[in-house]
XYZ file of C-alpha atoms in Angstrom:
572
model
C -0.194 0.183 0.153
C 1.155 3.453 -0.932
C 1.590 5.756 2.008
C 1.174 9.561 1.900
C 4.154 11.621 3.167
C 2.649 14.589 5.442
C 4.909 17.002 7.370
C 4.391 16.546 11.060
C 3.267 19.915 12.260
C 4.526 21.994 15.038
C 2.065 21.319 18.177
C 3.726 24.367 20.284
C 5.617 27.374 20.205
C 7.720 27.489 23.153
C 11.315 27.996 22.867
C 12.651 24.281 23.766
C 16.391 24.800 22.610
C 19.165 26.824 21.207
C 19.327 24.371 18.212
C 16.623 24.980 16.214
C 16.681 21.317 14.747
C 16.021 20.312 18.081
C 13.172 23.050 18.642
C 11.180 22.355 15.776
C 11.422 18.409 16.724
C 10.558 18.884 20.732
C 7.735 21.234 19.349
C 6.239 18.593 16.665
C 6.216 16.412 19.307
C 3.966 18.665 22.108
C 6.498 19.258 24.051
C 5.362 22.571 25.964
C 8.245 23.249 28.484
C 11.894 22.843 28.832
C 11.172 20.724 32.360
C 9.539 18.121 30.004
C 13.045 17.490 28.810
C 14.447 17.718 32.161
C 14.981 13.436 32.747
C 16.611 13.321 36.383
C 14.618 11.101 39.055
C 13.615 13.835 41.055
C 11.015 14.872 38.308
C 8.923 11.492 38.441
C 6.082 11.618 39.619
C 5.015 10.848 43.615
C 4.227 7.392 44.229
C 1.618 8.478 46.728
C -0.542 9.622 44.193
C -1.312 6.322 43.103
C -5.126 5.054 44.599
C -4.871 2.325 46.881
C -0.996 2.484 46.980
C -1.343 2.803 51.431
C -3.241 -0.290 51.041
C -0.712 -1.974 48.985
C 1.973 -1.241 51.186
C 0.131 -2.123 54.230
C -0.682 -5.552 52.856
C 3.334 -6.073 52.314
C 4.347 -4.914 55.570
C 2.148 -7.221 57.343
C 3.487 -9.924 54.901
C 7.218 -8.939 56.293
C 5.799 -8.899 59.437
C 4.903 -12.855 59.603
C 7.553 -14.015 56.538
C 4.356 -14.833 55.004
C 4.853 -16.774 51.743
C 4.612 -14.413 48.662
C 3.737 -15.794 45.076
C 4.241 -13.474 42.107
C 2.015 -14.159 39.309
C 3.429 -11.979 36.301
C 2.704 -12.491 32.215
C 4.666 -14.340 29.560
C 5.409 -10.899 27.644
C 8.452 -9.026 28.174
C 6.893 -6.537 30.362
C 5.718 -9.359 32.459
C 8.879 -10.958 32.892
C 10.601 -8.007 33.681
C 7.779 -6.900 36.520
C 8.234 -10.661 37.619
C 12.146 -10.343 37.891
C 11.832 -6.709 39.719
C 9.436 -7.418 42.213
C 11.067 -10.433 43.260
C 14.760 -8.773 43.220
C 13.392 -6.155 45.563
C 11.208 -8.150 47.934
C 14.210 -10.121 48.397
C 16.633 -7.230 48.956
C 14.016 -5.612 51.438
C 14.350 -9.281 53.346
C 11.324 -11.217 52.675
C 12.723 -14.381 52.780
C 9.729 -16.612 50.960
C 9.265 -15.307 47.830
C 8.452 -17.408 44.968
C 6.940 -16.923 41.585
C 5.081 -18.348 38.723
C 4.160 -17.548 34.903
C 1.358 -19.010 33.360
C 1.647 -21.191 30.400
C 0.513 -19.183 27.652
C -1.184 -22.307 25.628
C -2.575 -24.559 28.116
C -3.431 -21.898 30.815
C -3.471 -18.597 29.029
C -3.086 -14.931 30.118
C -3.704 -14.214 33.780
C -4.476 -15.004 37.044
C -6.751 -17.729 35.951
C -8.844 -20.634 37.578
C -6.123 -23.019 36.858
C -3.493 -20.708 37.983
C -5.065 -20.288 41.260
C -4.973 -23.813 42.015
C -1.442 -23.582 41.424
C -1.064 -21.231 43.993
C -2.786 -22.592 46.495
C -0.600 -25.477 45.884
C 2.433 -23.533 46.491
C 0.791 -22.648 49.618
C 0.984 -18.894 49.224
C -0.132 -16.516 52.113
C -0.104 -13.261 49.367
C -0.694 -13.645 45.825
C 0.930 -10.358 44.228
C 0.232 -10.174 40.396
C 2.508 -7.885 38.186
C 1.238 -6.721 34.596
C -2.418 -8.703 35.279
C -4.947 -9.425 37.637
C -7.570 -6.539 36.504
C -9.762 -8.598 35.008
C -8.943 -11.875 36.899
C -12.274 -12.043 38.318
C -12.502 -16.154 38.788
C -8.994 -16.743 39.967
C -8.926 -14.066 42.735
C -12.605 -15.457 43.967
C -11.131 -18.989 44.531
C -8.087 -17.596 45.964
C -10.302 -15.468 48.635
C -12.657 -18.666 49.458
C -8.786 -20.324 50.464
C -8.292 -16.976 52.916
C -5.063 -15.982 50.675
C -4.796 -12.461 50.035
C -4.582 -10.697 46.661
C -2.407 -7.785 45.438
C -3.081 -6.508 42.203
C -0.931 -4.541 40.305
C -1.695 -3.719 36.888
C -1.959 -1.335 33.753
C -4.318 -2.631 31.564
C -7.653 -0.749 31.304
C -10.456 -2.058 33.666
C -13.781 -2.752 33.121
C -16.764 -1.612 35.076
C -16.568 -3.837 37.849
C -13.736 -4.984 39.635
C -11.970 -8.234 40.669
C -12.328 -8.676 44.733
C -8.831 -8.401 45.450
C -7.489 -6.927 48.947
C -5.807 -4.132 47.096
C -5.434 -2.905 43.446
C -2.634 -0.650 41.956
C -3.478 0.525 38.314
C -3.116 4.010 37.470
C -6.206 3.447 34.807
C -8.610 2.939 37.575
C -11.335 5.564 37.180
C -10.369 6.873 41.058
C -7.164 6.959 40.342
C -5.710 10.837 39.828
C -2.105 9.627 39.069
C -1.095 11.972 36.394
C 0.485 9.389 34.247
C -2.071 6.760 32.607
C 0.895 5.284 30.899
C 2.855 3.619 33.017
C 4.109 -0.349 31.813
C 3.119 -3.144 34.240
C 7.172 -2.942 35.189
C 6.617 0.644 35.940
C 3.389 -0.013 38.444
C 5.537 -2.685 40.444
C 8.319 -0.333 40.599
C 6.781 2.655 42.026
C 4.665 -0.055 44.623
C 8.651 -1.117 45.708
C 9.355 2.579 46.030
C 6.470 3.268 48.506
C 7.193 0.036 50.270
C 10.718 0.781 50.629
C 9.817 4.262 52.248
C 7.318 2.317 55.027
C 10.353 -0.039 55.675
C 12.568 2.709 56.494
C 9.883 4.592 58.357
C 9.813 1.381 60.387
C 13.847 1.356 60.971
C 14.284 -2.344 59.256
C 17.227 -0.791 57.473
C 18.832 0.533 60.636
C 22.229 -0.501 61.259
C 22.553 -2.061 57.623
C 23.330 -0.723 54.217
C 19.397 0.439 52.529
C 18.576 -1.088 49.162
C 19.048 0.897 46.343
C 15.718 0.714 44.450
C 17.303 2.673 41.530
C 19.809 -0.548 40.721
C 16.091 -2.266 39.050
C 15.772 0.743 36.776
C 17.273 -1.197 33.753
C 13.977 -3.571 34.104
C 11.745 -0.650 33.841
C 13.626 0.430 30.849
C 13.390 -2.800 29.212
C 9.877 -3.638 30.170
C 8.649 -0.085 29.249
C 10.321 0.547 25.818
C 9.101 -3.234 25.006
C 5.310 -2.714 26.049
C 5.152 0.045 23.413
C 3.354 2.476 26.071
C 3.568 5.751 25.124
C 6.623 7.597 26.030
C 5.169 10.632 28.291
C 7.413 12.355 30.428
C 7.603 10.267 33.557
C 8.392 7.411 30.848
C 11.057 9.049 29.269
C 12.441 9.581 32.955
C 12.308 5.809 33.933
C 13.716 4.696 30.568
C 16.869 7.604 30.153
C 17.659 6.540 33.862
C 17.687 3.131 33.341
C 19.519 3.215 30.020
C 22.071 5.134 31.836
C 22.689 2.462 34.068
C 22.846 -0.137 31.425
C 25.234 2.343 29.529
C 27.724 2.409 32.564
C 27.672 -1.244 32.899
C 25.556 -1.055 36.199
C 22.922 -3.436 34.768
C 21.449 -7.158 35.391
C 23.743 -9.695 33.935
C 20.948 -11.298 31.931
C 20.949 -7.746 30.266
C 24.317 -8.029 29.239
C 24.167 -11.158 27.903
C 20.987 -10.214 25.691
C 22.717 -7.583 24.522
C 25.751 -9.753 23.527
C 23.635 -12.186 21.672
C 22.381 -9.169 19.989
C 25.556 -7.984 19.198
C 24.797 -4.476 20.585
C 27.331 -2.513 22.521
C 26.185 -1.934 25.697
C 27.651 1.478 26.305
C 26.127 3.220 23.652
C 22.763 1.368 24.175
C 19.455 3.230 22.655
C 15.650 2.485 23.454
C 15.435 1.180 19.661
C 17.764 -1.571 20.806
C 15.849 -2.602 23.824
C 12.885 -2.735 21.747
C 14.169 -4.128 18.208
C 16.916 -6.776 19.836
C 16.512 -7.176 23.403
C 12.817 -7.664 24.015
C 12.125 -9.871 21.065
C 14.713 -12.401 22.229
C 13.221 -12.058 25.806
C 9.635 -12.410 24.428
C 10.899 -15.507 22.663
C 10.780 -17.674 25.689
C 7.008 -16.418 26.496
C 6.104 -17.162 22.812
C 7.602 -20.797 22.128
C 7.957 -21.985 25.432
C 7.657 -20.324 29.199
C 8.205 -16.813 30.229
C 10.259 -18.576 33.386
C 13.318 -18.898 31.404
C 12.852 -15.035 30.927
C 12.775 -14.718 34.453
C 15.536 -16.750 35.573
C 17.752 -14.837 33.113
C 16.751 -11.508 34.773
C 17.365 -12.562 37.876
C 20.456 -14.664 37.513
C 23.783 -12.847 39.305
C 25.677 -15.516 37.558
C 27.022 -13.941 34.221
C 28.112 -17.311 32.706
C 24.754 -18.638 33.366
C 23.262 -15.759 32.372
C 25.136 -15.884 28.798
C 24.200 -19.974 28.789
C 20.175 -18.583 28.782
C 20.378 -15.769 26.506
C 21.783 -18.369 23.983
C 18.857 -20.585 24.408
C 16.606 -17.120 24.460
C 18.705 -16.314 20.847
C 17.651 -19.730 19.459
C 14.133 -19.403 20.358
C 13.785 -15.930 18.942
C 15.340 -17.317 15.332
C 12.605 -20.183 15.653
C 10.019 -17.634 16.307
C 11.107 -15.491 13.124
C 11.058 -18.916 10.901
C 7.309 -19.298 12.091
C 6.688 -15.535 11.544
C 8.066 -15.609 8.150
C 5.822 -18.594 7.305
C 2.799 -17.537 8.749
C 3.381 -13.854 7.024
C 3.646 -15.659 3.482
C 0.407 -17.617 4.497
C -1.585 -14.423 5.720
C -0.766 -11.945 2.539
C -1.833 -15.054 0.078
C -5.321 -14.607 2.475
C -5.061 -10.633 1.582
C -4.440 -10.803 -1.638
C -8.184 -12.840 -1.867
C -9.776 -10.045 -0.208
C -11.917 -7.491 -2.337
C -11.252 -3.855 -1.926
C -8.421 -4.374 0.719
C -6.437 -1.470 -0.728
C -9.738 0.683 -1.338
C -9.866 3.888 1.694
C -13.717 4.441 0.824
C -14.179 0.293 2.476
C -13.791 0.786 6.299
C -13.113 -3.034 7.005
C -10.687 -4.753 9.432
C -8.454 -7.953 8.365
C -9.093 -11.166 10.004
C -6.983 -13.714 9.538
C -7.342 -17.925 10.576
C -5.187 -20.841 9.895
C -5.675 -24.266 11.908
C -1.861 -24.199 12.167
C -0.783 -21.404 13.044
C 1.189 -20.856 16.395
C -0.394 -19.111 19.156
C 3.088 -17.576 20.432
C 3.192 -16.009 16.945
C 0.112 -14.396 16.042
C 0.607 -11.084 17.917
C 3.198 -10.382 15.524
C 1.608 -11.389 12.449
C -1.087 -8.927 13.009
C 1.481 -6.134 14.073
C 3.088 -6.801 10.521
C -0.200 -7.267 8.681
C -1.391 -4.112 10.005
C 1.723 -2.189 9.080
C 1.350 -3.101 5.716
C -2.202 -2.616 4.982
C -2.623 -0.045 7.604
C -5.972 -1.428 8.676
C -6.849 -2.930 12.126
C -5.891 -6.986 11.959
C -6.968 -9.439 14.308
C -4.793 -13.059 13.646
C -6.291 -15.964 15.193
C -5.042 -19.096 16.074
C -6.617 -22.560 17.824
C -7.035 -22.254 21.229
C -7.561 -25.883 22.087
C -6.652 -29.090 20.936
C -9.919 -29.744 19.511
C -10.228 -26.529 17.900
C -13.433 -25.622 19.280
C -12.051 -21.949 20.473
C -9.845 -19.772 18.908
C -7.794 -16.916 20.571
C -7.088 -13.984 18.452
C -4.669 -11.118 19.033
C -5.611 -7.984 17.639
C -3.760 -5.112 16.358
C -5.026 -1.241 15.900
C -4.373 2.067 13.814
C -4.571 5.109 15.501
C -7.739 6.480 16.028
C -9.095 3.249 16.446
C -9.440 1.730 20.285
C -10.000 -1.579 19.776
C -10.250 -2.850 23.594
C -13.404 -0.348 23.274
C -14.525 -2.387 19.824
C -14.429 -5.336 21.692
C -16.600 -3.966 24.452
C -19.020 -2.477 22.191
C -19.338 -5.964 20.431
C -19.291 -7.509 23.841
C -22.413 -5.425 24.796
C -24.850 -5.957 21.732
C -23.476 -9.400 20.937
C -23.053 -10.684 24.756
C -22.419 -14.622 24.146
C -19.864 -13.740 20.675
C -16.451 -13.047 23.035
C -15.951 -15.492 25.581
C -13.389 -12.989 26.683
C -11.267 -10.168 25.893
C -8.692 -7.477 27.100
C -5.885 -5.038 26.358
C -5.338 -1.677 25.557
C -6.417 0.637 22.635
C -3.496 -0.484 19.978
C -3.663 -4.244 20.508
C -5.682 -6.562 22.611
C -6.847 -10.357 22.859
C -9.779 -12.195 22.893
C -11.275 -15.586 22.550
C -14.184 -16.803 20.329
C -15.937 -20.043 19.213
C -14.704 -21.522 16.279
C -17.814 -21.847 15.014
C -18.607 -18.176 15.760
C -15.615 -17.039 13.381
C -17.648 -15.693 10.258
C -20.283 -14.290 12.561
C -17.621 -12.426 14.212
C -16.010 -11.014 10.999
C -19.242 -9.758 9.997
C -20.118 -7.990 13.454
C -16.371 -6.731 13.782
C -16.324 -5.242 10.485
C -20.198 -3.410 11.141
C -18.757 -2.348 14.265
C -15.719 -0.757 13.071
C -17.910 1.275 11.104
C -18.590 3.290 14.279
C -15.003 3.513 15.106
C -13.886 4.823 12.137
C -13.584 7.377 9.213
C -12.354 5.832 5.931
C -9.330 8.544 5.775
C -8.024 6.787 8.548
C -7.808 3.764 6.543
C -5.215 5.698 4.459
C -1.649 5.082 5.765
C 0.229 8.215 6.583
C 4.266 8.925 7.613
C 4.551 11.666 9.068
C 8.274 13.139 8.991
C 10.133 15.960 10.366
C 11.113 17.977 6.796
C 14.394 17.853 5.086
C 17.321 18.058 6.779
C 19.886 20.808 5.402
C 23.154 20.031 3.559
C 25.020 21.093 6.330
C 23.107 18.828 8.804
C 23.356 15.465 7.114
C 26.304 14.663 9.499
C 27.629 12.627 12.081
C 27.318 15.530 14.698
C 23.442 15.652 13.937
C 23.130 11.915 14.399
C 24.427 12.448 17.720
C 22.520 14.739 18.465
C 19.389 12.984 17.471
C 20.830 10.135 19.645
C 21.303 11.586 22.743
C 17.749 13.735 22.864
C 15.834 11.069 23.128
C 14.757 8.308 24.415
C 12.423 8.332 21.440
C 9.486 5.835 21.214
C 5.869 5.471 20.871
C 4.192 8.763 21.148
C 7.350 10.429 21.375
C 8.228 9.598 17.819
C 12.223 9.186 16.691
C 12.734 12.021 13.918
C 11.945 11.061 10.313
C 13.360 12.743 7.793
C 12.599 13.318 4.014
C 14.403 13.821 0.590
C 15.321 13.627 -3.042
C 17.863 11.388 -3.817
C 19.542 9.778 -6.770
C 19.890 5.982 -6.442
C 23.435 5.187 -8.141
C 23.729 1.783 -6.528
C 21.208 -1.077 -4.985
C 22.149 -4.505 -4.027
C 20.548 -6.883 -1.603
C 21.851 -8.279 1.674
C 21.128 -10.319 4.462
C 18.474 -12.065 1.928
C 15.905 -9.273 2.684
C 17.651 -5.913 3.005
C 18.376 -3.104 0.313
C 21.961 -1.897 0.783
C 21.775 1.555 -1.670
C 24.134 3.924 -2.299
C 22.477 7.297 -2.906
C 23.276 11.165 -3.825
C 21.856 13.960 -2.303
C 21.019 17.044 -4.359
C 23.966 18.729 -2.578
C 26.150 16.193 -4.175
C 26.903 14.533 -0.857
C 27.096 9.962 -1.437
C 25.373 8.349 1.406
C 24.841 4.720 2.118
C 21.489 3.658 2.949
C 19.761 0.500 4.094
C 16.519 -0.338 3.624
C 15.300 -3.808 6.042
C 12.532 -6.253 4.793
C 11.902 -5.225 1.436
C 9.314 -6.866 -0.803
C 11.316 -8.717 -2.910
C 8.826 -9.156 -6.089
C 9.775 -5.473 -5.908
C 13.214 -4.921 -5.085
C 16.217 -4.367 -6.110
C 14.637 -2.130 -8.727
C 17.448 -0.831 -11.328
C 15.391 1.039 -13.273
C 14.636 3.746 -10.340
C 17.333 6.486 -10.868
C 15.684 8.834 -8.486
C 13.517 8.587 -5.535
C 12.176 10.619 -2.457
C 13.277 8.741 0.638
C 12.035 8.759 4.141
C 14.400 8.051 6.484
C 16.244 7.948 10.016
C 19.446 9.479 10.211
C 21.741 6.696 12.103
C 25.410 6.099 13.370
C 27.224 2.975 11.220
C 30.211 1.563 13.133
C 32.151 -0.739 11.295
C 35.944 -1.623 12.113
C 36.690 1.392 14.058
C 34.942 3.565 11.362
C 32.036 5.323 12.058
C 29.596 7.252 9.273
C 26.019 8.177 8.711
C 23.655 5.694 7.077
C 20.079 6.290 5.979
C 17.693 3.989 7.385
C 14.826 3.789 4.916
C 11.427 3.875 6.135
C 9.749 4.457 2.479
C 10.787 5.154 -0.895
C 8.303 6.830 -3.656
C 9.121 7.661 -7.154
């Protein structure tokens, strides 16, 4: 699908930097004051602004006094793994002596604190269950635990429904009664705040008297990784958390598990960026939850032994390679399905894309939905079988800007109460389960409901750029400037530039990547690369000039540093 290229509008008029380029970039991202660019820890929001945090801390304080058995129930993605690891490490640092954890099996148990998981927790002899990155929709599992007199503390960031489970305390910035200024905390951010508040309580009770006080900032590397991996909006608060975590990683003060993942990803710790966390570290960590069990990832993150961490990281790297192979095969099949869909590229046709193959891997359908969404700029739901009999299908949805996919599912559930077995998630990503026999009906109702959520013009893919770079800006200094002006990410987009270039050379590298030599209008020769091109279209030696949309990056090879254009779009 051909994308429309638009200049990113300036949203503010504040003087945010003495450097004109940075000033323009920040204005285009809605920064309203220079204070929003200050990324020291003193600018973090106060934990006490989170509703119910006092009750949460009190539950944990009571557990500390009796040394109760705590079982942490996490999630099987990178946010869940980092949240689980952070809770384990913090509680043990604080002096809790009986801390265990459990990650649900994606394939047999599904997401969250289900009844099956609750039974496992009961078998572990838990006195208190602490959920991280889940729990806000775990009604039945929590009811079972409460019937066994087990206390439950929910920490989550997913959107709640109108009803809430019967937990003893719930900390979630998205609760209706919560006035916490940042609604965009990842699960790892929420549990980090709870641990900060708990440390203050333990300090008040003189628990650390006569011994070194635990330094909770040591856990910010986990917060940075989980926050980037979960693709939450990077508001000021989240940018502080990521910047501080990256600072620790670059200085070598990070978990040996993160160091080992950087090594297998061939990333240099000293210059690691948020994009490296998102595109190199997180996928390898996520591979455990997608193909096996995320306990492997948690063990990596809590390890203190570099040799052990390296072995676990190699296992994750191998799993990630297998995931890529599954993904490529499934994407080819999905594109064949899309080729048969009528009007798929028609911007006047407001419909989504529903995909299903009986043999698709449950752990990869989320990535598949994301890839197809990016290609066709439509809300996409990819389904796989949820049980051995194939009676139920589990779907992973990815949406486009302006279509709140979880709210859309809630609308469907309201008007068709027996269609969705369960659902949950966020604005841009959500999950659901339906009966296999209802797939056709669901597709019809989904597309009907989508009409109320989207205007046809929203279905036209738009790439927003930050305009053109002047001749004297196409250099290493500008690339360094941009790199250090982040962290960049969701809702604080990494700068994209556009420009006319002559195409002098093009060839394939690494099977699917297009390497180019281009010449700017001012005669400057530049290396460029475009990842994962459509091999049916490229290389195309008939293209002699093009308008490129690109990121400006630094390519380091054998001690040499040169700028490189990372192509996002090419139009003739």
